[in-house]
XYZ file of C-alpha atoms in Angstrom:
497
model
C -4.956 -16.899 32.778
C -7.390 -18.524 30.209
C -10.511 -20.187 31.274
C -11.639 -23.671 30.601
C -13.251 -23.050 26.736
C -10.466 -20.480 25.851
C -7.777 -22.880 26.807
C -9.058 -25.534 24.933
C -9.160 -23.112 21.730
C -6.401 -21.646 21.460
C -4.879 -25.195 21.379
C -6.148 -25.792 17.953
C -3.888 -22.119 16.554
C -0.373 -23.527 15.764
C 0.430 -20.464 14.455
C 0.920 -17.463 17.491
C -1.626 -14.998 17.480
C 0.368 -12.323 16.669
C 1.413 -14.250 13.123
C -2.257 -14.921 12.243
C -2.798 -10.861 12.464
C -0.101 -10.504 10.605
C -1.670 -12.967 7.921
C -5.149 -11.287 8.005
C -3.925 -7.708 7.651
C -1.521 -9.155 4.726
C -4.917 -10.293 3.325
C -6.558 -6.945 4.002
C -4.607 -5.103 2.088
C -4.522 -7.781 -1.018
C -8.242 -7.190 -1.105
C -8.265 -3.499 -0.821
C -5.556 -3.542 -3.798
C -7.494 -6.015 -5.933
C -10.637 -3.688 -5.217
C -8.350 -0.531 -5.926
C -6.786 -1.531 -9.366
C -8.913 -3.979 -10.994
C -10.369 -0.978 -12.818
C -6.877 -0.317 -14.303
C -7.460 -3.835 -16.215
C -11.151 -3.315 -16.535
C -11.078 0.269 -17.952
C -8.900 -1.029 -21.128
C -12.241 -3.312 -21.866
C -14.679 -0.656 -20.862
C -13.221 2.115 -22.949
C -13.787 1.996 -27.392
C -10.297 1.872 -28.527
C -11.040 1.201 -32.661
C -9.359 4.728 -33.062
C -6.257 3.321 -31.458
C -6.312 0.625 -33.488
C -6.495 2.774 -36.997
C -4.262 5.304 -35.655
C -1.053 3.381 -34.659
C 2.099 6.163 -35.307
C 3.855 6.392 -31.994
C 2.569 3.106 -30.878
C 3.951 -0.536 -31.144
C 2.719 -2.528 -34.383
C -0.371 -5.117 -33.291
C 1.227 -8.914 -34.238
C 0.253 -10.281 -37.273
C -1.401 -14.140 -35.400
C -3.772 -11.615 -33.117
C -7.391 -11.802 -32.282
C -8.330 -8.140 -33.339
C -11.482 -8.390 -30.929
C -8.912 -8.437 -28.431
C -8.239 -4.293 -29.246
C -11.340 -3.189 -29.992
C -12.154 -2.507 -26.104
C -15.976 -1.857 -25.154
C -18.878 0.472 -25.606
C -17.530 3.914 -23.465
C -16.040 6.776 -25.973
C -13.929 8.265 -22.991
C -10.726 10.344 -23.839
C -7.304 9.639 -21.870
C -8.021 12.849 -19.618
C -11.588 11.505 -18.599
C -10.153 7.986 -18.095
C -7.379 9.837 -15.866
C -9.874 11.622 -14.126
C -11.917 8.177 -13.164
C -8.716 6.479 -11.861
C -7.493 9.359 -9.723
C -11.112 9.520 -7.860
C -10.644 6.680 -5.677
C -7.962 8.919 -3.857
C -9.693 12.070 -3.920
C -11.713 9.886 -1.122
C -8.903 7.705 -0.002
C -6.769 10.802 1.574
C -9.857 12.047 3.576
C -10.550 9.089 5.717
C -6.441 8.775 6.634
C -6.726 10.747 9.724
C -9.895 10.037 11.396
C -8.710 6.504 10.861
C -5.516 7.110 12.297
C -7.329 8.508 15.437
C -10.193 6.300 15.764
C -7.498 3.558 15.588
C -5.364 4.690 18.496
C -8.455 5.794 20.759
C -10.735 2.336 20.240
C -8.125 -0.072 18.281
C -7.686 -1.228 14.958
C -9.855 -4.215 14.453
C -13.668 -2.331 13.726
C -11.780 0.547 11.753
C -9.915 -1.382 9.224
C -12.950 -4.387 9.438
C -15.585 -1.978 8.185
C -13.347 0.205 6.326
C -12.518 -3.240 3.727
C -16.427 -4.107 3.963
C -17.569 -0.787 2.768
C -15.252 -0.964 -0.047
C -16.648 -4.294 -1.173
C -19.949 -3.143 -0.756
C -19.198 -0.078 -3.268
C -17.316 -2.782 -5.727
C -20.118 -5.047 -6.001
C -22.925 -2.445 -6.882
C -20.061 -0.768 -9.760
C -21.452 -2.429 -12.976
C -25.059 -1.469 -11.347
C -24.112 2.392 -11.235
C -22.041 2.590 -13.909
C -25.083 1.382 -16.246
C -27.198 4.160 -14.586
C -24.521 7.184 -14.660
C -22.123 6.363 -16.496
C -18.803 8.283 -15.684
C -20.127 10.194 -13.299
C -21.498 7.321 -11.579
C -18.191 5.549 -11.732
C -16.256 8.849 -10.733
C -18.668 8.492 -7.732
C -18.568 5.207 -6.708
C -14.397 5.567 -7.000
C -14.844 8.443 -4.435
C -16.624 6.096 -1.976
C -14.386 3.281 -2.320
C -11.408 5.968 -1.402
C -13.426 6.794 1.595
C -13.686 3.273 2.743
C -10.239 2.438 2.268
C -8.761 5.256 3.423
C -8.679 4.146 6.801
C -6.552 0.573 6.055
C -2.913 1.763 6.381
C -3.334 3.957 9.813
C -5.755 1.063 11.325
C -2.674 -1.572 10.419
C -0.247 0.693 11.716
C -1.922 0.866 14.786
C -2.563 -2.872 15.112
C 0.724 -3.544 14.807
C 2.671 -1.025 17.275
C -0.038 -3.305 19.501
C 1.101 -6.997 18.428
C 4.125 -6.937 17.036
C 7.609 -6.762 19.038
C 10.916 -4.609 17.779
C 12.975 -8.211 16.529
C 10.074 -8.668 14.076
C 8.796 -6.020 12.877
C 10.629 -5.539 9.880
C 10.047 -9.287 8.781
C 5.816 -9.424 9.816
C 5.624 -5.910 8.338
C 6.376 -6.468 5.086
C 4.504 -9.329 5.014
C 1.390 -7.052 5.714
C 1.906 -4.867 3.541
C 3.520 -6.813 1.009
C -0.277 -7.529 0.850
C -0.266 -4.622 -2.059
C 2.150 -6.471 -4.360
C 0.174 -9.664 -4.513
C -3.261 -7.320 -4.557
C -1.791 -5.874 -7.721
C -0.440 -9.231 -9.150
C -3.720 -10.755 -8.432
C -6.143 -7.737 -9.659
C -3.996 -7.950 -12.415
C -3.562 -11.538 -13.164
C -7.409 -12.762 -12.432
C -8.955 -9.489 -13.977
C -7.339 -10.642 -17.179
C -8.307 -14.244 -16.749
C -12.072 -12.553 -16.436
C -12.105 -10.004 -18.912
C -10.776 -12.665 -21.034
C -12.953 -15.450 -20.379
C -16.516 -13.991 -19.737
C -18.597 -11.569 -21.975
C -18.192 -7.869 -20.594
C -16.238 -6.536 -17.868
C -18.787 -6.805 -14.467
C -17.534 -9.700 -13.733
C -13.856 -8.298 -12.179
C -16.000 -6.224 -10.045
C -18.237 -8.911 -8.601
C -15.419 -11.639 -7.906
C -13.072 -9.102 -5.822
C -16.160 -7.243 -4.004
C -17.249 -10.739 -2.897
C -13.691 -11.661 -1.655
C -13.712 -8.278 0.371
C -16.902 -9.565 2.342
C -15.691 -13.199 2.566
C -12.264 -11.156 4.586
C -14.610 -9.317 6.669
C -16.231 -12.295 8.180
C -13.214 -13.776 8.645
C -11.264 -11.207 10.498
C -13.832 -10.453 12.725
C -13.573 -13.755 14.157
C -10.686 -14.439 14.121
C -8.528 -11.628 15.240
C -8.724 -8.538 18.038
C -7.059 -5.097 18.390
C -5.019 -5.767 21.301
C -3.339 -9.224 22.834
C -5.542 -8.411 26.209
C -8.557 -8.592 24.406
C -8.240 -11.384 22.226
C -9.740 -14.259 24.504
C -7.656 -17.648 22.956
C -4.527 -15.962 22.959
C -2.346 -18.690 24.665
C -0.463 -17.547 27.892
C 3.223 -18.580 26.379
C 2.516 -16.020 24.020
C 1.091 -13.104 26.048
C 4.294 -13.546 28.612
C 6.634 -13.070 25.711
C 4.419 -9.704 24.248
C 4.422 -8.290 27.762
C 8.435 -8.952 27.852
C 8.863 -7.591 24.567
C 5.960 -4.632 23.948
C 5.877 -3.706 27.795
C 2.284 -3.911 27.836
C -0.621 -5.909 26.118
C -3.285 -3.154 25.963
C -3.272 0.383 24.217
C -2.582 3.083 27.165
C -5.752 4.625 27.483
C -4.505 7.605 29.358
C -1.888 8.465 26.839
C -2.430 12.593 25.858
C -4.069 13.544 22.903
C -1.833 13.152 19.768
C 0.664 16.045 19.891
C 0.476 17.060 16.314
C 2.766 20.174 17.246
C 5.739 17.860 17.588
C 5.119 15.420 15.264
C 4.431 17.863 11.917
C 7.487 20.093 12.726
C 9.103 16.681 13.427
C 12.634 16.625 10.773
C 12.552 12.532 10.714
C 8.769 12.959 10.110
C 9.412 15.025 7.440
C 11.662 13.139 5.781
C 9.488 9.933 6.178
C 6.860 12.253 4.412
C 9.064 12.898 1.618
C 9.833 9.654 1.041
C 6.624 8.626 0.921
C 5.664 11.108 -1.869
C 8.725 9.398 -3.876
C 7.677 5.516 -3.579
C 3.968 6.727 -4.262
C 4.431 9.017 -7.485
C 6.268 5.752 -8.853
C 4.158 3.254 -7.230
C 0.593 4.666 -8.567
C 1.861 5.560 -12.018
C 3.006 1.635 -12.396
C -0.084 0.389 -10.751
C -2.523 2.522 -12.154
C -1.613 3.226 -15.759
C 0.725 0.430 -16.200
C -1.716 -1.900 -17.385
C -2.966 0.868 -19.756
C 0.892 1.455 -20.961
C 0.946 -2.440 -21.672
C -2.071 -2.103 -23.790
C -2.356 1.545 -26.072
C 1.644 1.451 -26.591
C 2.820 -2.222 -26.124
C -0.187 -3.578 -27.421
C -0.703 -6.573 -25.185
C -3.856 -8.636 -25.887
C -6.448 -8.055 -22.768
C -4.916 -11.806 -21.373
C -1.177 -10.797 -21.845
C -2.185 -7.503 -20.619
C -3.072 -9.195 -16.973
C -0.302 -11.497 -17.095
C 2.835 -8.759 -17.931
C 1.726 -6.079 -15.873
C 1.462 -8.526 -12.588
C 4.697 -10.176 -13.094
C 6.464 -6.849 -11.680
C 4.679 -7.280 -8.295
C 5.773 -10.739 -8.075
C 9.338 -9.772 -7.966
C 8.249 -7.085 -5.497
C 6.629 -9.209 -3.050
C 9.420 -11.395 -3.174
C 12.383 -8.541 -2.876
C 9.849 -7.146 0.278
C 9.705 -10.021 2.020
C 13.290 -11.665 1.581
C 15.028 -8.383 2.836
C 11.746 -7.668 5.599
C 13.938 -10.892 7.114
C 17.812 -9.829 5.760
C 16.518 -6.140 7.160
C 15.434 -7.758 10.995
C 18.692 -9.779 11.150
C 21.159 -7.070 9.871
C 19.743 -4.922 12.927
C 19.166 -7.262 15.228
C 22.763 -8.901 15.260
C 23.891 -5.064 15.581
C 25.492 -5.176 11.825
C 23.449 -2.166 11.405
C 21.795 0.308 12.899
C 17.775 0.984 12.748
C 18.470 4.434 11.110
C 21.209 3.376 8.677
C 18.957 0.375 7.996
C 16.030 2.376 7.218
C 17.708 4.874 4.697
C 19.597 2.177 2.585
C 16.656 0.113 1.899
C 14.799 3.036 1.001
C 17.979 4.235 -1.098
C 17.778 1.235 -3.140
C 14.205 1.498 -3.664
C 14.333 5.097 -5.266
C 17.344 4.953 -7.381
C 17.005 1.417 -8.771
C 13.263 1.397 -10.168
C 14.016 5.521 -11.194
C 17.170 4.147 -13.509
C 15.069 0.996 -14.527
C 11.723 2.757 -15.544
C 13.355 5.277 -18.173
C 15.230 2.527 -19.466
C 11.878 0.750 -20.112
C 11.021 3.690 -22.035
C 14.029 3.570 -24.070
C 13.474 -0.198 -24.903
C 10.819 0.484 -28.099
C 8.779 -2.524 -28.792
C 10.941 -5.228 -27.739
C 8.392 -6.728 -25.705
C 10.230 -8.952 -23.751
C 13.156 -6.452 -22.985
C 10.683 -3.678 -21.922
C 8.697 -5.946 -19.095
C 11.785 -7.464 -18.021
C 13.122 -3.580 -16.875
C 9.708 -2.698 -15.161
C 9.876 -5.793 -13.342
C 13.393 -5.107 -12.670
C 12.387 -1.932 -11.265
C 9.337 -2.638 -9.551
C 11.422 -5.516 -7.588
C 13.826 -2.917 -6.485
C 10.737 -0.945 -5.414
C 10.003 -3.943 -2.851
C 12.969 -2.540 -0.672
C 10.543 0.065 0.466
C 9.110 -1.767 2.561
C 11.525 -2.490 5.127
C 12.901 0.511 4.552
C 10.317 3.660 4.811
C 7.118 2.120 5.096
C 7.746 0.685 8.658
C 9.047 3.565 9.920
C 6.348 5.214 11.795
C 6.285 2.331 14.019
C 10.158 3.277 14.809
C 9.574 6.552 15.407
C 6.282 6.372 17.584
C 4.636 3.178 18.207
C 1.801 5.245 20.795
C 1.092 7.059 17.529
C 2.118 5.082 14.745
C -1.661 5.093 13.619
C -1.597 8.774 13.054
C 1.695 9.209 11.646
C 1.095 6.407 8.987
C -2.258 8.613 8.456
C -0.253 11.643 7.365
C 2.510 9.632 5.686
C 0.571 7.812 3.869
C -2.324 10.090 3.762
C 0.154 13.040 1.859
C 1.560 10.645 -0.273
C -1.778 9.369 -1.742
C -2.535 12.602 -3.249
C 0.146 12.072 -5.584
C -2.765 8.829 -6.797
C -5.030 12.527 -7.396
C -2.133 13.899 -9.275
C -0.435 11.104 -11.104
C -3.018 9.187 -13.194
C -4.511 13.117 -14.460
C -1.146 14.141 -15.503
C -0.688 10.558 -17.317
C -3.634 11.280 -19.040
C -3.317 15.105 -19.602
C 0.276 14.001 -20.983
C -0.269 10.914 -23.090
C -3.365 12.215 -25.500
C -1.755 10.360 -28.206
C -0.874 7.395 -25.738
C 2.705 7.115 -27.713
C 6.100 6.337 -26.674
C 7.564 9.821 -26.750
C 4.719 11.111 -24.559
C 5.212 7.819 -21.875
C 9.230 8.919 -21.923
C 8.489 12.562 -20.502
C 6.165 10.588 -17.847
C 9.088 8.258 -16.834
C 11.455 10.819 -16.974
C 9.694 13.246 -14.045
C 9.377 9.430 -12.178
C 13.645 9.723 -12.030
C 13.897 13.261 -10.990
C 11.041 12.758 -8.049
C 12.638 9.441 -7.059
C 15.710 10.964 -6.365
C 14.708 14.428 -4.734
C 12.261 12.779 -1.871
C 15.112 10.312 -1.540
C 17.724 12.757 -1.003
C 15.499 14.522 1.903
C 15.380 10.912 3.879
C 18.661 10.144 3.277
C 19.386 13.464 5.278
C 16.932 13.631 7.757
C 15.404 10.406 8.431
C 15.261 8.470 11.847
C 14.905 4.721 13.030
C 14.567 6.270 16.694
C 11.787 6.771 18.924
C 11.041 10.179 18.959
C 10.289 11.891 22.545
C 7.181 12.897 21.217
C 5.990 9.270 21.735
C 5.783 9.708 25.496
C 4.576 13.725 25.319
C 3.479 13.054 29.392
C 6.801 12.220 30.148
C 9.016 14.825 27.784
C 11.506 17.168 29.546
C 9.872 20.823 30.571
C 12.108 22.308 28.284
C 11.527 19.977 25.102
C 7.820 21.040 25.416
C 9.062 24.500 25.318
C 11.227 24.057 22.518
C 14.680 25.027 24.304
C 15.853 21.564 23.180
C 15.967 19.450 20.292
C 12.761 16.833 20.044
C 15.121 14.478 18.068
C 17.330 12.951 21.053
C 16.098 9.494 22.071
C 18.960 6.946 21.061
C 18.305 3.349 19.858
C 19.357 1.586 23.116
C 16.896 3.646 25.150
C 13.740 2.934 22.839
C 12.496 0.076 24.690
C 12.847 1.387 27.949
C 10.715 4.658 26.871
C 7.972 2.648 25.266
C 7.806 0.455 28.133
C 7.324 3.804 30.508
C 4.372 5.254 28.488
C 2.414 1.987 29.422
């Protein structure tokens, strides 16, 4: 029961608890995306492009009514492969911190791991301009690495705070809306670094204004919300009866075994999930890292237009996310659907759709208007994702869903390492031709990782969740790991608390 003071404030939160965590870690993520990606906008300003402008075969005419400023970019003589380089190191340090995050998560809960994980990044935003006038690239390279490291640790932390808060019937809806948090990061980073870029003299300024929202979300959340519903001291009681009904338990189990790492790597759902995850990545960091940069060598958007057409994709996105995050929790809870079958079409229809839509794009020329109207086609198809795949490790292991979203999401962002170097190892002449062949491999690894979680894939717990209460002869290996059903889920969560 609450005491006096704690009674009295959690009277003034409307909103339940588990709702405002939701909110904060859809804001979490927003700022680690604005932080992550407003150097795709930036870099366009940073980098002299007067060649490009002289040298326009394979490229889209510049309109006649332009500002010619607006192409003439800034004072760094970088090629493509350096620039691919610098936007590829923020994951060279973003896929080290996945796992320790995972497992700090799970052993001392989510809130100081993500918290200081966001604040670290800010930290390394706001001093950017500062290093990059010291070191130039190298600086920048640097500072990338260290924002990676920071923010590394923001997908396993969620995942772990929300196997903790949030029950079966919503998880679908509340966890898109958390990490739905990318989309708007990207139409945001997008959006206001172009407002910036465009409005003040030099480029620091994109850096400043999102570091300093990154440290205005740190305060915040640390107030204001808790790794578990037993530790959070204004959670009201109405709420905390229904989390016990629902989760089985309002604290992390303590005594759980280490994570079994055996199981869960030679795992066939977890496999799949991984593969998956490789797919939505590869597209996802080639449109938000080097579309911006495709909407301003080849289409030749002005810096403004530039920030405008390459968010208007994520809109869509957010919007597809979160409208079938709610079609996604009603289909399975009315028993329509099943959690597995459920799982694999929405992550069907975000594979084929944006593969089909992207090489279109390519195929559109210079009709402006034609060619962002197919990205954000296909980048609003990509928003089925997220009820699809990217809740899954909470289906097959909430006890662990820190550390399997650590290796999901922790493989997949190497393909951020890969994809920007072999943009910019295969678009030297930034031309339409070269941007085809890039779109082109986009289809064919779209549909492979697909095809593996269409076969494999899982929306059951796996026994591996409970390893302290597996079968003798599972943890031998005489009998498939793969054999909880739906129906008993709850009841075997319930049991490992």
């Amino acid at each position: 029961m609450l005491s006096g003071w704690q009674l009295k404030v959690s009277k003034f939160f409307i909103i339940p608890q588990r709702v405002i965590l939701a909110i904060f870690g859809f804001l979490a993520i927003l700022n680690a995306y604005t932080m992550r990606i407003c150097l795709s906008i930036a870099i366009t300003e940073m980098v002299n492009k007067t060649t490009s402008v002289e040298e326009d075969e394979g490229v889209c005419p510049i309109e006649d009514n332009a500002n010619m400023e607006d192409y003439t970019g800034g004072e760094f003589n970088w090629d493509q492969e350096l620039q691919g380089v610098i936007l590829s190191s923020f994951y060279w340090g973003y896929v080290i911190t996945h796992l320790p995050g995972g497992i700090l998560a799970e052993k001392f809960g989510g809130k100081w791991t993500l918290s200081l994980g966001i604040l670290s990044t800010a930290f390394f935003t706001l001093i950017t301009p500062w290093a990059v006038g010291i070191g130039g690239s190298t600086a920048l390279i640097i500072i990338r690495v260290l924002m990676g490291l920071g923010e590394g640790t923001t997908f396993p932390a969620l995942s772990a705070l929300l196997a903790s808060w949030i029950p079966l019937k919503e998880r679908s809806k509340l966890g898109s809306l958390v990490f739905g948090g990318g989309q708007v990061g990207t139409i945001l980073g997008n959006l206001i670094s172009g407002y910036l870029l465009h409005s003040f003299d030099g480029w620091s300024s994109v850096f400043y204004f999102f570091g300093g929202l990154g440290v205005v979300w740190f305060i915040l959340f640390t107030l204001l919300c808790y790794s578990d519903p037993q530790s959070h001291p204004f959670i009201s009681d109405k709420e905390k009866d229904f989390l016990q009904k629902e989760l089985g338990a309002l604290t992390r189990d303590k005594t759980l075994p280490p994570t079994p790492w055996r199981y869960i790597l030679t795992s066939v759902p977890m496999i799949a999930l991984v593969c998956a995850q490789i797919g939505h990545d590869w597209g996802f960091f080639i449109m938000v890292t080097d579309l911006p940069k495709y909407m301003s060598d080849v289409l030749r958007f002005s810096i403004k237009d530039n920030g405008l057409y390459s968010s208007l994709p994520y809109l869509v996105m957010w919007i597809v996310s979160l409208s079938t995050g709610v079609l996604s929790d009603w289909l399975i809870s009315s028993g329509k659907m099943t959690i597995t079958f459920g799982r694999k079409l929405f992550t069907t229809i975000a594979s084929a759709g944006p593969a089909f839509f992207i090489v279109g794009a390519s195929y559109a020329g210079c009709d402006r208007a034609l060619v962002v109207a197919l990205f954000t086609i296909a980048m609003g198809l990509m928003g089925t994702f997220y009820p699809g795949m990217k809740v899954n490790p909470l289906d097959l292991s909430p006890n662990y869903a820190g550390s399997l979203m650590a290796v999901t999401n922790g493989i997949g962002a190497i393909t951020g390492i890969i994809a920007p170097y072999v943009v910019g190892i295969m678009t030297p002449n930034h031309s339409l031709e070269e941007w085809r062949i890039v779109f082109w491999i986009s289809f064919a690894v779209f549909h492979v990782t697909n095809l593996a979680y269409v076969m494999w894939a899982s929306g059951e717990v796996q026994p591996w969740n409970t390893p302290h209460l597996m079968n003798k002869s599972v943890e031998s290996g005489d009998v498939n790991q793969d054999t909880f059903s739906e129906k008993e889920a709850p009841a075997a969560i319930k049991a490992s608390h």
